[in-house]
Short mmCIF file of C-alpha atoms and ligand atoms in Angstrom, two decimals:
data_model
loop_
_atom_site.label_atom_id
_atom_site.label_comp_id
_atom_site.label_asym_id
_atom_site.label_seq_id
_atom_site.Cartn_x
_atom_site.Cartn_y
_atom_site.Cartn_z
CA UNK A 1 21.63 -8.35 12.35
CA UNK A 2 19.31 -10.78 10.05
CA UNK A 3 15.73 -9.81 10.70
CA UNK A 4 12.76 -11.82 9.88
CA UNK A 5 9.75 -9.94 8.12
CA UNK A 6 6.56 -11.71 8.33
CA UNK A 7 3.22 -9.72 7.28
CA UNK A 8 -0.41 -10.84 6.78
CA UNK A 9 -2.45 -7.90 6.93
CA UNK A 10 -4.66 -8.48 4.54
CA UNK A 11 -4.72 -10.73 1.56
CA UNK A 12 -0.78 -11.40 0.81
CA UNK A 13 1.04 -13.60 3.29
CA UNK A 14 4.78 -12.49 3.03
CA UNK A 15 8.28 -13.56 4.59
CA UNK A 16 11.67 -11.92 3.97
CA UNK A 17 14.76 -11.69 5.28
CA UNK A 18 16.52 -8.40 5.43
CA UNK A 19 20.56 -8.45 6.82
CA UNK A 20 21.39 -4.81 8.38
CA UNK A 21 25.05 -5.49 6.48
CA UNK A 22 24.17 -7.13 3.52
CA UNK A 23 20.51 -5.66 2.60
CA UNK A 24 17.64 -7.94 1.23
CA UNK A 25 18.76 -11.83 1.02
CA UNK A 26 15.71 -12.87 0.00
CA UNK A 27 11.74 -12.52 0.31
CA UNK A 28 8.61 -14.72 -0.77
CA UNK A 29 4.81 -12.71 -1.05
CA UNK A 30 1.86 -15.05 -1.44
CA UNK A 31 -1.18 -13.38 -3.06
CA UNK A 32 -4.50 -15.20 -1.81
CA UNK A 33 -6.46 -16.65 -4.54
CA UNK A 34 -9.27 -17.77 -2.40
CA UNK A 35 -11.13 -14.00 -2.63
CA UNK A 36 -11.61 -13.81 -6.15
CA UNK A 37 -15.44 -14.89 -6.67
CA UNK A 38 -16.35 -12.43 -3.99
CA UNK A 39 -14.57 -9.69 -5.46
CA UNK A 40 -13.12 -8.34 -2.28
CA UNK A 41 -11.26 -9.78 0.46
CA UNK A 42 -13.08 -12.15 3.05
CA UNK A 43 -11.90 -11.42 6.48
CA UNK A 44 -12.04 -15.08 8.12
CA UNK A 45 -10.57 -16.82 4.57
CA UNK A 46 -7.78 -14.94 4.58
CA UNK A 47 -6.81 -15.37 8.23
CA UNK A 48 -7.40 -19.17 7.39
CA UNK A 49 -5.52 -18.62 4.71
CA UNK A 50 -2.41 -17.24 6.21
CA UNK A 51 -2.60 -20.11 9.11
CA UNK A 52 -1.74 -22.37 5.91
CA UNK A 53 0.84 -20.31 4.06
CA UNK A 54 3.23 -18.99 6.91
CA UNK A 55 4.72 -21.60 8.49
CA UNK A 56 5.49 -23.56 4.58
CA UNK A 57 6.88 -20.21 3.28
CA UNK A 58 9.14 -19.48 6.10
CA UNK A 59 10.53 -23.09 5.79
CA UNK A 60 10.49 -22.71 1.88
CA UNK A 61 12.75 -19.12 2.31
CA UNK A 62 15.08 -20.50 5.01
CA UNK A 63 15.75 -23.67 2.87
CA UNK A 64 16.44 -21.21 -0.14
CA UNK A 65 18.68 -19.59 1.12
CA UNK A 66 20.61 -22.19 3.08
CA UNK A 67 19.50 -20.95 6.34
CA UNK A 68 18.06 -22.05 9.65
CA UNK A 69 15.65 -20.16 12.50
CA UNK A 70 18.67 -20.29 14.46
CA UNK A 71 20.39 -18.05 12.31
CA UNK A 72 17.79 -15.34 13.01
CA UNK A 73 18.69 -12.33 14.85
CA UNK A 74 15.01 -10.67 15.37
CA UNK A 75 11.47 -11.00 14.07
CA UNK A 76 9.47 -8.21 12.90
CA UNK A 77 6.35 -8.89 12.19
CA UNK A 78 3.01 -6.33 11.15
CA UNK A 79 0.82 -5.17 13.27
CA UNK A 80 -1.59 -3.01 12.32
CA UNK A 81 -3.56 -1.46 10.99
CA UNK A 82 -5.08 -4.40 9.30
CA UNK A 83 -7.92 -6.96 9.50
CA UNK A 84 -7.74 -8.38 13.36
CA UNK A 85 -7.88 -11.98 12.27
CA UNK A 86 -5.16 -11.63 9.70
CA UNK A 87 -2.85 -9.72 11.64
CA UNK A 88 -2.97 -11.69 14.91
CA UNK A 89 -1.99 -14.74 12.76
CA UNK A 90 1.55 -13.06 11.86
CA UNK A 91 1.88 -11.18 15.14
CA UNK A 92 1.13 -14.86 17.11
CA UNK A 93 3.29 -16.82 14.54
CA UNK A 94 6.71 -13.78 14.85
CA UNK A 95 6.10 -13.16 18.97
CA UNK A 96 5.88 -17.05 19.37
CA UNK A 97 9.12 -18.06 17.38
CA UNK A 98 10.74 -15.17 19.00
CA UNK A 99 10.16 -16.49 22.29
CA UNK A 100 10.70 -19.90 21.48
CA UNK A 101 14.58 -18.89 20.05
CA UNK A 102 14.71 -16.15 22.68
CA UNK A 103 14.93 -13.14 20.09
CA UNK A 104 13.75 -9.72 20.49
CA UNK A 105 10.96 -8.82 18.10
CA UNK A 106 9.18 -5.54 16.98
CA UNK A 107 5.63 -4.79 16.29
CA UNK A 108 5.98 -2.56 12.54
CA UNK A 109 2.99 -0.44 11.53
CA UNK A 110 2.41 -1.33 7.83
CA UNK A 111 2.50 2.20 6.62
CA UNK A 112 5.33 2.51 8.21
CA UNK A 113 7.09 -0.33 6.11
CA UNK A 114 5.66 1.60 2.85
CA UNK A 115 6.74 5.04 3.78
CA UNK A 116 10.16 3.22 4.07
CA UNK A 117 9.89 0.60 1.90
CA UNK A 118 12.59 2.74 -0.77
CA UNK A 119 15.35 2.46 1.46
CA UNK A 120 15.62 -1.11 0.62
CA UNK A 121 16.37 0.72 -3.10
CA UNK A 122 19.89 0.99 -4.52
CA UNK A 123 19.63 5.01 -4.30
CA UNK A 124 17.19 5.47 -0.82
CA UNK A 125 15.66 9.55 -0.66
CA UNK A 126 17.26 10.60 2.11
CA UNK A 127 14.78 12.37 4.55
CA UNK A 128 13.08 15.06 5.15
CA UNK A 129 10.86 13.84 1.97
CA UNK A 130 7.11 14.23 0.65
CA UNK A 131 5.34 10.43 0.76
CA UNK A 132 2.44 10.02 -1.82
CA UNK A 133 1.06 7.16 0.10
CA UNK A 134 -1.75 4.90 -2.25
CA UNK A 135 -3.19 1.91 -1.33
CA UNK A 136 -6.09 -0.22 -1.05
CA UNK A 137 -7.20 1.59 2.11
CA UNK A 138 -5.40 4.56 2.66
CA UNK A 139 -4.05 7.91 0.40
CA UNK A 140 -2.35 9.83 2.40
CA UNK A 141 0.24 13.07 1.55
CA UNK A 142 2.90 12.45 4.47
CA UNK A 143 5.33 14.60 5.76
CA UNK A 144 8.43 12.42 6.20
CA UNK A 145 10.90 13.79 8.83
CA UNK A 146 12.46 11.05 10.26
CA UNK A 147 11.83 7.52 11.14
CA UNK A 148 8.33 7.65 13.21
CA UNK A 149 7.98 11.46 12.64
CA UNK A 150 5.20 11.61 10.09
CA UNK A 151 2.87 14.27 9.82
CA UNK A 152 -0.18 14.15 7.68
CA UNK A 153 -0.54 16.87 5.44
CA UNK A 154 -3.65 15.61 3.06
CA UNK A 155 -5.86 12.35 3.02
CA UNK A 156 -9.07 10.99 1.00
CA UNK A 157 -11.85 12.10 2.70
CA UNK A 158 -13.50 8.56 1.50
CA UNK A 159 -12.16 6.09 -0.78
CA UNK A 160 -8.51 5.60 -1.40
CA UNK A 161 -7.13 5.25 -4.49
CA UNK A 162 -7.12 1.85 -4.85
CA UNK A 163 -10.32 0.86 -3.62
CA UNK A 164 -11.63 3.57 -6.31
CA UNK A 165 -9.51 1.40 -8.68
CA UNK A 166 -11.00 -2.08 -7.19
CA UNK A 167 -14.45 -0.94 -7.57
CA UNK A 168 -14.40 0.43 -10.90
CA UNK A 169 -13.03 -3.50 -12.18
CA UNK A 170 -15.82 -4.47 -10.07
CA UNK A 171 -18.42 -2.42 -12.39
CA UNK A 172 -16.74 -3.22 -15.14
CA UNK A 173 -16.74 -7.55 -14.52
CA UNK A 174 -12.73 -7.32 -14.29
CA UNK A 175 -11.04 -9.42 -11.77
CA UNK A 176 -10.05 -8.24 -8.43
CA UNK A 177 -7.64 -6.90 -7.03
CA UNK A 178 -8.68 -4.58 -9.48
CA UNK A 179 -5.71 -1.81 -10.05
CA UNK A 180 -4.00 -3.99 -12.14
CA UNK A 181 -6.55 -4.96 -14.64
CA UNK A 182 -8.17 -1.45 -14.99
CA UNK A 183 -4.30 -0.46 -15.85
CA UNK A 184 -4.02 -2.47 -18.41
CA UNK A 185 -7.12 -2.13 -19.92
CA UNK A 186 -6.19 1.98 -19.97
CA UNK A 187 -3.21 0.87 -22.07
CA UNK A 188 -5.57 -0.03 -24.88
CA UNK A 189 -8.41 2.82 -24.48
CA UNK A 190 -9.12 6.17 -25.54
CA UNK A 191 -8.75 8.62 -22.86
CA UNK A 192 -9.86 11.90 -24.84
CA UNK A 193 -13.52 9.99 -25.08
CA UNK A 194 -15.09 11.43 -21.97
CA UNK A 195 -13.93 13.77 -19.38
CA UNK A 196 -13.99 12.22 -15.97
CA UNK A 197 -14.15 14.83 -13.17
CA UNK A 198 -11.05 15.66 -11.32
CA UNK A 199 -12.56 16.05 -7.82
CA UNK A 200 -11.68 18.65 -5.42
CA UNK A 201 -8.79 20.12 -7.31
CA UNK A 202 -10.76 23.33 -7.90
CA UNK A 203 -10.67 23.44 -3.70
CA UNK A 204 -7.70 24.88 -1.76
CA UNK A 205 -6.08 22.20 0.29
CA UNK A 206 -4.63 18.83 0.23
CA UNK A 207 -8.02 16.80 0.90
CA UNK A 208 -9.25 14.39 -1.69
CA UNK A 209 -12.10 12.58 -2.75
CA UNK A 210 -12.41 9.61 -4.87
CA UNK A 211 -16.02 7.90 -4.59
CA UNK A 212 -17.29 10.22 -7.22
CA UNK A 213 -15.58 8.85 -9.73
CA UNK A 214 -16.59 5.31 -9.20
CA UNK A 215 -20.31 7.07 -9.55
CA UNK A 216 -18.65 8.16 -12.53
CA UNK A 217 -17.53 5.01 -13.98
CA UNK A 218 -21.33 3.53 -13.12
CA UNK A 219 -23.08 5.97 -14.98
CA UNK A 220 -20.62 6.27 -18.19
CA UNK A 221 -20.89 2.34 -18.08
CA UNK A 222 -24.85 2.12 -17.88
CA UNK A 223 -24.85 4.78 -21.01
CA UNK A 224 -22.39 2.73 -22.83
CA UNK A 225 -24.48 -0.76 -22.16
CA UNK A 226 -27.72 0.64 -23.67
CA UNK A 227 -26.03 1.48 -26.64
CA UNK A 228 -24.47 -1.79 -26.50
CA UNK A 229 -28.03 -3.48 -26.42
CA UNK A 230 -28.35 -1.82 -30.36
CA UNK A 231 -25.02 -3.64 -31.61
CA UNK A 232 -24.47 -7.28 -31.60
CA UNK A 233 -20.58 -6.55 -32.10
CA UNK A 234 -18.43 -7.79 -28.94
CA UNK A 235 -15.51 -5.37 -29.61
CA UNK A 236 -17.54 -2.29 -28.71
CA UNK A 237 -18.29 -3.32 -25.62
CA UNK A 238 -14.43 -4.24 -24.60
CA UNK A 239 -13.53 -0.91 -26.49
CA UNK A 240 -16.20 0.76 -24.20
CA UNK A 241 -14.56 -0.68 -20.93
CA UNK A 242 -10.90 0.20 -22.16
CA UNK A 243 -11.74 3.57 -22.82
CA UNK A 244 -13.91 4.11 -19.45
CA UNK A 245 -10.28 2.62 -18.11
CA UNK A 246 -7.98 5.16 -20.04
CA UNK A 247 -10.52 7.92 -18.79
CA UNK A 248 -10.49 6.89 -15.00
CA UNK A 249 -7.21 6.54 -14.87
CA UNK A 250 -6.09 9.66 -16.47
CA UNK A 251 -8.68 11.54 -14.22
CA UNK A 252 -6.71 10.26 -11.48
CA UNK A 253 -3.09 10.31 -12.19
CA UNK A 254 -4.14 14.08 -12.77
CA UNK A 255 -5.90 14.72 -9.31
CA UNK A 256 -2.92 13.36 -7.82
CA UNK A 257 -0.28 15.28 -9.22
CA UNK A 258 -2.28 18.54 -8.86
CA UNK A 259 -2.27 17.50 -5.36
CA UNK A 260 1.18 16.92 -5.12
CA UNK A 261 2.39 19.93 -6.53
CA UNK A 262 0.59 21.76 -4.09
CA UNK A 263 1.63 19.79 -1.39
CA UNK A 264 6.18 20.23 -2.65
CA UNK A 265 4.88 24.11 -3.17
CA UNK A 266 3.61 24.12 -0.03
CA UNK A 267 6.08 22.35 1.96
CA UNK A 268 9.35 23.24 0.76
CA UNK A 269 10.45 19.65 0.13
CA UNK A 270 13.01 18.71 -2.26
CA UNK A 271 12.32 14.93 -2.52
CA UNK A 272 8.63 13.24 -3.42
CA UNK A 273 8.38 9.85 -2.59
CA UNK A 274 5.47 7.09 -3.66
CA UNK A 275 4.40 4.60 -1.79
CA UNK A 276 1.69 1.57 -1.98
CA UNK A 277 0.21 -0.82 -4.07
CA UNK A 278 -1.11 1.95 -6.69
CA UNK A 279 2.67 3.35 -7.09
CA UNK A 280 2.61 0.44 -9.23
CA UNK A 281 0.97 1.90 -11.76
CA UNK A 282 2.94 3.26 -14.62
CA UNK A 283 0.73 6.19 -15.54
CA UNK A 284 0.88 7.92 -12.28
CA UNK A 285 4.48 7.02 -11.94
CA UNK A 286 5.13 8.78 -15.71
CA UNK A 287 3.05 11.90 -14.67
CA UNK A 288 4.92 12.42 -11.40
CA UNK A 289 7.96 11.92 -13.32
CA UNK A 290 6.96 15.16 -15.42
CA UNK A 291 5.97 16.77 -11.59
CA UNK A 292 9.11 16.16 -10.54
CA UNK A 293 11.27 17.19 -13.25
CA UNK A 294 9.15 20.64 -13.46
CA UNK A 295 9.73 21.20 -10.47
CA UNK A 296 13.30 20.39 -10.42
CA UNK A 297 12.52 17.68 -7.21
CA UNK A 298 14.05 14.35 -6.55
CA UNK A 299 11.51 11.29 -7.47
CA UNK A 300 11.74 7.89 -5.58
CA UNK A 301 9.76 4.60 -5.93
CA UNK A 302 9.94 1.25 -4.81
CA UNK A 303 10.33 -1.56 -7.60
CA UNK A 304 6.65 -2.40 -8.10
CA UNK A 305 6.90 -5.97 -6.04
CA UNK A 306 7.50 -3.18 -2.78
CA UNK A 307 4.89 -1.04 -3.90
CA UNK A 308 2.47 -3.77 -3.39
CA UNK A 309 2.21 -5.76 0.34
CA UNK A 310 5.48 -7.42 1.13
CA UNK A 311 7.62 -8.43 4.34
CA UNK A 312 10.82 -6.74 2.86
CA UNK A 313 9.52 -3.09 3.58
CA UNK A 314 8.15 -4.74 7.08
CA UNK A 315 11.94 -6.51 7.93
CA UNK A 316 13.83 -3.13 6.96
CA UNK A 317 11.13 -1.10 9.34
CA UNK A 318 11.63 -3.45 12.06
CA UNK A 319 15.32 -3.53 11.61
CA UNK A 320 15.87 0.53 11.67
CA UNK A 321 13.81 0.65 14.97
CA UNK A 322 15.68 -2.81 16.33
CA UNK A 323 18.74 -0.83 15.48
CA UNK A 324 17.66 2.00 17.45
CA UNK A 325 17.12 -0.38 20.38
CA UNK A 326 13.35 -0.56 20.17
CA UNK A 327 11.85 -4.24 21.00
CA UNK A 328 9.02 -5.28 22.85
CA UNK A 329 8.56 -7.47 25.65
CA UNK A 330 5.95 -10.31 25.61
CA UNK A 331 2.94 -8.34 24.82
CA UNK A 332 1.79 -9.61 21.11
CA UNK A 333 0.44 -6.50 19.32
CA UNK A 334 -2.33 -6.33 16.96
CA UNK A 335 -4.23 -3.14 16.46
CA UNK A 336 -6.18 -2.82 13.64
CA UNK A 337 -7.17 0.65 13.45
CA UNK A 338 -3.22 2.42 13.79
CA UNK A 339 -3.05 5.75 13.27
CA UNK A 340 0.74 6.45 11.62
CA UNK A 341 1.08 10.08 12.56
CA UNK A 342 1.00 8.56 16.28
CA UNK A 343 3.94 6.79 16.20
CA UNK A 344 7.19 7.88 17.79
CA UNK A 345 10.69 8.07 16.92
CA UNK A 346 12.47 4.76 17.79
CA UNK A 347 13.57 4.92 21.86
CA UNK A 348 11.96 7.68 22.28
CA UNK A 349 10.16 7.28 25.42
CA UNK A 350 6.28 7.01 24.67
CA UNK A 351 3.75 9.43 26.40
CA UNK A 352 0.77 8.76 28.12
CA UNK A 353 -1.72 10.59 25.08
CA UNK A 354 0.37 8.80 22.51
CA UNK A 355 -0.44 4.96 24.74
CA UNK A 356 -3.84 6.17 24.41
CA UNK A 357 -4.17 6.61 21.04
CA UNK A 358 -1.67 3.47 19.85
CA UNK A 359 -4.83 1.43 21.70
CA UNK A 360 -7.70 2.72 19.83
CA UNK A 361 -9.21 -0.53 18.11
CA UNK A 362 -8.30 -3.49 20.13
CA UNK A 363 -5.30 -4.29 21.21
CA UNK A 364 -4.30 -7.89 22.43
O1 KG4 B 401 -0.36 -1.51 -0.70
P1 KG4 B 401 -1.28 -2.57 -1.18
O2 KG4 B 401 -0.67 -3.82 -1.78
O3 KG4 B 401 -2.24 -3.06 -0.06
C1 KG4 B 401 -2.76 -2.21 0.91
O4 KG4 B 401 -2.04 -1.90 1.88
O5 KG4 B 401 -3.92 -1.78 0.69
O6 KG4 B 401 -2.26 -1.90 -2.25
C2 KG4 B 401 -3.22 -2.65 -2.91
C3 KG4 B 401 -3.96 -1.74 -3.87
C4 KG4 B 401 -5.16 -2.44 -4.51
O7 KG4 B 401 -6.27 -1.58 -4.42
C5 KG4 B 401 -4.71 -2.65 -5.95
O8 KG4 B 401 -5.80 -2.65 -6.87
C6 KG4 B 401 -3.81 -1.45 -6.16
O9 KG4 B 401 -3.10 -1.33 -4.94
N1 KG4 B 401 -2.85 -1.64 -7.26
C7 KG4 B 401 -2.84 -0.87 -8.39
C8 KG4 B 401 -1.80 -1.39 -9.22
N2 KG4 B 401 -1.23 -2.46 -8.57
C9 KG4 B 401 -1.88 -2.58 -7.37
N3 KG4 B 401 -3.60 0.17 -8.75
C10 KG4 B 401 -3.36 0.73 -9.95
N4 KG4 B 401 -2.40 0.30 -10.81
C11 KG4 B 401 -1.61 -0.75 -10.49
N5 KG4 B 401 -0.67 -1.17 -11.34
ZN1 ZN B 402 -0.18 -2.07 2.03
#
């Protein structure tokens, strides 16, 4: 079965194609560019944005690969949770063309499509796992049982990881998104210079909290830029932002893997699995590494391209539950507030409390 991925939830526009036999024949992930003087992502630009991209792109990976539409099988397309504008634009765009060919198509919850985004890996976990789940709006410790069964088992209580990450470039004048940058700024900085806090570790439980740190960041930057106001020299102040970088970034590769240690000890689980844009990042991927091996527990990760947005992860979601004989009918589904512990197994006839709460936010 080839499935088409499509997802524009937020600021990447994305198509892949994903073959049930063959695996991954090919993907294509646009990063908007139009966001960056506002450092943050513009709701209405982006869906513009997407309106432009989608239709070229699909053509573009189609023509790559020596395909046509007709070759498709299904669409899967990203549904929620998301920014309304963004995600109707994929979710019109994949219900329309499946009409039009007469396919089936599947409405994929994006968190979905990163807790499975490392089975489209050559060695997939195979489940029950543990999902570190960090993005740019959610951090999440997931319970993985099977495909739809996810229990949450610890969250931020405010900012996720990578918006902690965004806003500290912010502060600092680096470019957005910000995980990136800040990374590689740590590379070059001093992490011993100043202890950062490492919040709520002291606290049983698998809660978190990251907005202190950005207050953090804004205070240890403020100190550092009335020094700088003494010194005319232009590397202190780039050593001052490195090592604010090394410092953040330590503080929270170590909250994290305090939190997942609990959270294997706790569970039982033999396999820990990350997920999301910040599973990227090489420090936090080298300190769970040392978690891991401690604790004698199998470590996945996607390659960092399916850490960060993409349609693969959203194609192979859509496939599993196509497989399992889930489609929808005509209804075109957006919902931009999706909670993931609400979703079901594929097939598995959905009650009237779980309709309920797949509707919260609006749902066309
Ligand atoms: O999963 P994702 O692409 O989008 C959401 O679903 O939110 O995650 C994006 C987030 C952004 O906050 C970005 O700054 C962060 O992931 N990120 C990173 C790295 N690469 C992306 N954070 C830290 N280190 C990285 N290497
Ligand atoms: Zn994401």
């Amino acid at each position: 079965m080839l499935v088409l991925g499509i997802e524009t939830s937020c600021d990447e526009t994305a198509v892949a194609l994903y073959d049930s036999q063959r695996g991954l024949l090919g993907e294509l992930v646009y990063t908007q560019q139009i966001h960056a003087d506002y450092g943050g992502v513009v709701p209405e630009l982006a869906s513009r944005d997407h309106v432009r991209k989608l239709l070229p792109m699909l053509k573009d990976l189609l023509g790559e690969k020596g395909l046509v539409v007709d070759d498709l099988d299904a669409v899967a397309y990203t549904a929620g949770p998301g920014l309304v504008g963004a995600l109707l634009v994929g979710a019109g765009f994949g219900r329309s063309l499946a009409w039009a060919l007469g396919l089936p198509s599947v409405a994929v919850h994006h968190l979905e499509g990163h807790l499975l985004a490392t089975g489209l890996e050559v060695s997939p976990p195979e489940m029950p796992f543990l999902a570190l789940l960090v993005s740019g709006g959610h951090t999440l410790l997931v319970r993985v049982d099977a495909i739809g069964e996810y229990e949450i088992i610890g969250q931020s209580l405010d900012d996720a990881v990578g918006e902690a990450f965004d806003k500290t470039a912010k502060l600092l004048g680096l470019g957005y998104p910000g995980g990136p940058e800040v990374a590689a700024l740590a590379r070059q900085g001093d992490a011993s210079r100043w202890r950062f806090p490492r919040p709520m570790v002291d606290r049983p439980g698998l809660d978190m909290s990251f907005s202190g740190l950005k207050t953090f960041v804004l205070t240890t930057w403020r100190d550092c830029e009335a020094q700088q106001r003494s010194s005319t020299r232009r590397e202190d102040r780039n050593r001052d932002k490195a090592d604010i970088c090394a410092c953040f970034e330590q503080a929270v590769v170590e909250t994290l893997v305090i939190k997942c240690r609990r959270a294997l000890q706790q569970s039982g689980m033999q396999r820990l699995v990350i997920a999301g844009g910040v599973g990227a990042n090489q420090a936090l991927r080298a300190g769970l590494a040392r978690l891991a091996e401690e604790l004698d527990v199998g470590l996945f990760y996607p390659q960092p391209g399916f850490c960060t947005d993409n349609a693969a992860m959203i194609a192979f979601a859509g496939a599993r539950r196509l497989q399992a004989g889930e489609f929808e009918e005509t209804r075109i589904a957006a919902r931009p507030r999706w909670d993931v512990a609400a979703l079901q197994a594929p097939g598995k006839p959905r009650t009237s409390a779980d309709t309920n709460r797949l509707q919260v936010g609006s749902s066309v």
